[in-house]
Short mmCIF file of C-alpha atoms in Angstrom, two decimals:
data_model
loop_
_atom_site.label_atom_id
_atom_site.label_comp_id
_atom_site.label_asym_id
_atom_site.label_seq_id
_atom_site.Cartn_x
_atom_site.Cartn_y
_atom_site.Cartn_z
CA MET A 1 184.98 97.73 80.73
CA LYS A 2 182.98 94.61 81.62
CA ILE A 3 185.04 94.20 84.81
CA ILE A 4 184.23 97.80 85.80
CA LEU A 5 180.53 97.22 85.17
CA LEU A 6 180.64 93.98 87.18
CA LYS A 7 182.28 95.81 90.10
CA HIS A 8 179.65 98.52 89.88
CA TYR A 9 176.90 95.92 89.89
CA LEU A 10 178.37 94.00 92.86
CA THR A 11 178.93 97.24 94.79
CA THR A 12 175.31 98.22 94.22
CA ALA A 13 174.10 94.80 95.38
CA PHE A 14 176.32 95.00 98.50
CA VAL A 15 175.00 98.45 99.42
CA LEU A 16 171.41 97.26 99.01
CA PHE A 17 172.15 94.22 101.19
CA MET A 18 173.65 96.38 103.95
CA LEU A 19 170.66 98.71 103.85
CA VAL A 20 168.39 95.77 104.59
CA ASN A 21 170.51 94.45 107.44
CA PHE A 22 170.82 97.82 109.15
CA SER A 23 167.19 98.68 108.75
CA SER A 24 164.81 99.16 111.67
CA ILE A 25 164.18 95.46 112.04
CA ASP A 26 164.49 95.64 115.81
CA GLN A 27 161.20 97.52 115.93
CA VAL A 28 159.30 94.67 114.35
CA LEU A 29 157.28 92.59 116.73
CA ALA A 30 157.20 89.11 115.32
CA ALA A 31 156.90 85.71 116.75
CA GLU A 32 160.28 84.18 117.40
CA VAL A 33 158.77 80.78 118.11
CA ASP A 34 156.14 78.78 116.28
CA ASP A 35 157.32 80.31 113.01
CA PRO A 36 156.71 77.65 110.39
CA LEU A 37 157.90 77.69 106.79
CA LEU A 38 154.97 78.90 104.66
CA THR A 39 154.30 79.42 100.96
CA LYS A 40 151.73 81.31 98.92
CA VAL A 41 151.10 81.67 95.18
CA MET A 42 148.98 84.57 93.95
CA LEU A 43 147.73 84.84 90.37
CA ASP A 44 146.65 88.46 90.71
CA GLU A 45 145.61 88.99 87.08
CA VAL A 46 145.33 86.38 84.33
CA GLU A 47 143.29 88.02 81.61
CA SER A 48 142.57 88.60 77.95
CA ASP A 49 141.06 91.52 76.08
CA LEU A 50 138.51 91.28 73.27
CA SER A 51 141.20 90.96 70.59
CA ASN A 52 144.28 88.75 70.63
CA THR A 53 146.15 89.95 73.71
CA ALA A 54 146.62 88.09 76.98
CA SER A 55 148.52 89.26 80.03
CA TRP A 56 149.46 88.07 83.47
CA SER A 57 150.63 89.39 86.82
CA ALA A 58 151.61 86.88 89.49
CA GLN A 59 153.76 86.56 92.57
CA ALA A 60 154.72 83.89 95.06
CA TRP A 61 156.63 83.75 98.30
CA LEU A 62 158.34 81.15 100.45
CA GLY A 63 159.64 81.80 103.93
CA TYR A 64 159.05 82.72 107.53
CA ASP A 65 157.42 85.62 109.33
CA LEU A 66 160.34 88.03 108.87
CA HIS A 67 162.31 86.52 106.00
CA LYS A 68 160.89 85.48 102.65
CA LEU A 69 161.91 84.76 99.07
CA TRP A 70 159.59 86.44 96.57
CA ILE A 71 159.13 85.72 92.90
CA LYS A 72 157.21 88.30 90.84
CA THR A 73 156.39 88.17 87.16
CA GLU A 74 154.23 90.09 84.72
CA GLY A 75 153.95 90.25 80.98
CA GLU A 76 151.87 90.42 77.84
CA TYR A 77 151.34 87.96 75.00
CA SER A 78 149.96 89.11 71.66
CA ASP A 79 149.96 87.88 68.05
CA SER A 80 151.57 84.58 69.09
CA GLU A 81 154.55 86.39 70.60
CA THR A 82 155.59 87.57 74.03
CA GLN A 83 155.55 91.35 73.77
CA ASP A 84 156.63 92.35 77.23
CA ALA A 85 157.65 90.17 80.17
CA GLU A 86 159.81 90.34 83.27
CA ILE A 87 160.61 88.25 86.33
CA GLN A 88 162.00 89.30 89.71
CA ALA A 89 163.67 87.20 92.44
CA LEU A 90 163.73 89.09 95.74
CA TYR A 91 164.83 88.59 99.32
CA SER A 92 162.22 90.21 101.55
CA ARG A 93 162.62 91.27 105.16
CA ALA A 94 159.99 92.82 107.41
CA ILE A 95 160.90 96.33 108.58
CA ALA A 96 157.61 97.28 110.23
CA ALA A 97 154.13 95.96 110.72
CA TYR A 98 152.65 95.34 107.23
CA TRP A 99 155.84 96.54 105.45
CA ASP A 100 158.68 94.61 103.83
CA LEU A 101 161.97 95.83 102.38
CA GLN A 102 162.93 93.81 99.30
CA LEU A 103 166.11 93.46 97.28
CA GLY A 104 167.17 91.19 94.47
CA ILE A 105 167.33 91.06 90.71
CA ARG A 106 164.95 91.67 87.83
CA ARG A 107 165.35 90.33 84.33
CA ASP A 108 163.41 91.74 81.40
CA ILE A 109 162.72 88.77 79.15
CA GLU A 110 161.08 90.99 76.53
CA SER A 111 161.38 93.53 74.92
CA SER A 112 164.61 92.54 73.20
CA PRO A 113 167.44 93.09 74.01
CA SER A 114 166.83 91.90 77.56
CA ARG A 115 167.99 93.95 80.56
CA ASN A 116 169.16 92.92 84.03
CA TRP A 117 168.51 95.12 87.05
CA ALA A 118 169.34 95.24 90.74
CA VAL A 119 166.18 95.90 92.76
CA LEU A 120 165.53 97.77 96.00
CA GLY A 121 161.85 97.94 96.86
CA VAL A 122 159.26 98.44 99.56
CA GLN A 123 155.96 96.56 99.63
CA GLY A 124 153.21 96.80 102.16
CA LEU A 125 149.83 98.03 103.29
CA ALA A 126 149.41 101.79 103.74
CA PRO A 127 146.78 103.46 105.95
CA TYR A 128 143.20 103.02 104.69
CA PHE A 129 144.29 99.61 103.26
CA PHE A 130 146.03 100.82 100.10
CA GLU A 131 148.41 98.11 98.87
CA ILE A 132 151.70 99.67 97.79
CA ASP A 133 154.52 98.10 95.75
CA THR A 134 157.38 100.41 94.78
CA ALA A 135 160.94 99.75 93.62
CA LEU A 136 164.15 101.39 92.42
CA PHE A 137 166.00 99.55 89.63
CA ILE A 138 169.69 99.91 88.67
CA SER A 139 170.88 98.07 85.59
CA GLU A 140 174.31 96.52 85.05
CA ALA A 141 175.04 99.38 82.60
CA GLY A 142 174.18 102.02 85.21
CA ARG A 143 170.68 102.80 83.95
CA THR A 144 168.05 103.65 86.55
CA ALA A 145 164.30 103.19 86.74
CA PHE A 146 161.56 103.64 89.33
CA ARG A 147 158.14 102.01 89.59
CA PHE A 148 155.18 102.78 91.81
CA SER A 149 152.00 100.71 91.89
CA SER A 150 149.01 100.72 94.18
CA GLU A 151 145.61 99.08 94.41
CA TYR A 152 142.63 99.19 96.70
CA GLU A 153 139.89 96.64 97.34
CA LEU A 154 136.40 98.06 97.75
CA LEU A 155 133.98 95.47 99.13
CA ILE A 156 130.56 95.99 97.55
CA THR A 157 129.43 92.77 99.19
CA GLN A 158 131.41 90.00 100.88
CA LYS A 159 131.90 88.35 97.47
CA LEU A 160 131.65 91.23 94.97
CA ILE A 161 134.81 93.37 95.04
CA LEU A 162 135.82 96.41 92.96
CA THR A 163 139.56 96.96 92.59
CA PRO A 164 141.01 100.21 91.19
CA GLU A 165 144.75 100.19 90.56
CA VAL A 166 147.48 102.37 89.11
CA GLU A 167 151.09 101.84 88.00
CA ILE A 168 153.66 104.51 87.03
CA ASN A 169 157.13 103.94 85.53
CA PHE A 170 160.05 106.38 85.34
CA TYR A 171 163.41 105.87 83.61
CA GLY A 172 166.65 107.76 84.17
CA GLN A 173 167.98 107.56 80.62
CA ASN A 174 166.77 107.16 77.06
CA ASP A 175 167.00 103.56 75.89
CA PRO A 176 165.85 103.49 72.24
CA GLN A 177 166.69 99.80 71.87
CA ILE A 178 163.79 98.83 74.12
CA GLY A 179 161.72 101.94 73.42
CA VAL A 180 161.74 103.81 76.72
CA GLY A 181 162.63 107.45 77.27
CA ALA A 182 163.97 109.38 80.23
CA GLY A 183 161.48 110.77 82.72
CA LEU A 184 157.87 109.68 83.06
CA SER A 185 157.63 106.71 80.70
CA ASP A 186 154.12 105.31 81.08
CA LEU A 187 151.08 105.27 83.30
CA GLY A 188 148.55 102.48 83.57
CA ALA A 189 145.24 102.41 85.39
CA GLY A 190 142.66 99.67 85.75
CA LEU A 191 139.29 98.98 87.28
CA ARG A 192 138.25 95.34 87.83
CA LEU A 193 135.09 93.88 89.32
CA ARG A 194 135.44 90.32 90.59
CA TYR A 195 133.11 87.83 92.17
CA GLU A 196 134.63 85.35 94.62
CA LEU A 197 133.07 81.98 93.86
CA VAL A 198 135.29 80.78 96.68
CA ARG A 199 137.92 82.83 98.50
CA GLU A 200 140.68 81.23 96.40
CA PHE A 201 139.13 81.85 92.98
CA ALA A 202 137.35 84.84 91.48
CA PRO A 203 136.54 85.61 87.81
CA TYR A 204 136.36 89.28 86.88
CA ILE A 205 135.63 91.81 84.18
CA GLY A 206 137.33 95.15 83.88
CA ILE A 207 138.79 97.99 81.90
CA SER A 208 142.47 98.84 81.49
CA TRP A 209 143.97 102.10 80.23
CA ASN A 210 147.64 102.75 79.42
CA LYS A 211 149.40 105.84 78.14
CA ARG A 212 153.03 106.50 77.15
CA PHE A 213 154.64 109.89 77.68
CA GLY A 214 157.55 111.92 76.34
CA LYS A 215 160.29 110.14 74.46
CA THR A 216 158.66 106.76 75.13
CA ALA A 217 155.58 107.94 73.22
CA ASP A 218 157.86 109.14 70.38
CA TYR A 219 159.48 105.69 70.15
CA ALA A 220 156.03 104.06 70.05
CA ARG A 221 154.81 106.34 67.26
CA ASP A 222 157.99 105.59 65.26
CA LYS A 223 157.06 101.88 65.47
CA GLY A 224 153.52 102.60 64.37
CA GLU A 225 152.06 101.98 67.81
CA ASP A 226 149.50 104.10 69.66
CA GLU A 227 150.67 106.21 72.58
CA SER A 228 147.59 105.23 74.56
CA GLU A 229 145.12 102.36 74.54
CA THR A 230 142.02 101.23 76.37
CA GLN A 231 141.08 97.58 76.74
CA PHE A 232 138.08 95.75 78.11
CA VAL A 233 139.33 92.60 79.82
CA ILE A 234 138.02 89.35 81.26
CA GLY A 235 140.07 87.14 83.53
CA PHE A 236 140.42 85.51 86.90
CA ARG A 237 142.26 85.93 90.18
CA SER A 238 143.37 83.00 92.29
CA TRP A 239 145.63 82.12 95.19
CA PHE A 240 146.69 78.98 96.98
#
């Protein structure tokens, strides 16, 4: 059975790899010379609410104009324990101006038991400067999931910036062990106001709202958790 699952996983990874290599890369206009190796680390959200919960969302990349290695991580820490955390390692290839096709692996560190997923995603800048990050996940056991997230930066002044954002998660099957149900699982929305002391560092205040739906909400209620919550947060954003 494990051999069959391994073959399924490798086949999925091979198909994703071929999709990247036969994508419309020829349409991308990129510099073929003077293309140095660059890196960037972005701490998008490092924050805490007014109780005992801290969370983070960060990503980093290393590579050239068309080819990059991305690392993405996000999670939550509460009551001296990691409540929810994941990390992704992705190969990223430009498929159009402002758009990258990404594939790789995702590991859910928490909740327990952990899950491993193959990832096929698209990240880029949509018209009117909406930042989009969306991905399809396929686990080694054949489970599926889909995530869509978007944010927009509204410049009130050159240093004061309001950022609304939204994230939606769907799952293909019920997974009671980690508390997610099939269909629309959860929706999160946030509004953060930051002030750039310098371009690389900006403290912010904000409000975050999350709601679980369907079977995921049932699992949460069974554990004595609320199906929705609203948090006032304070944190910082930085890049280098």
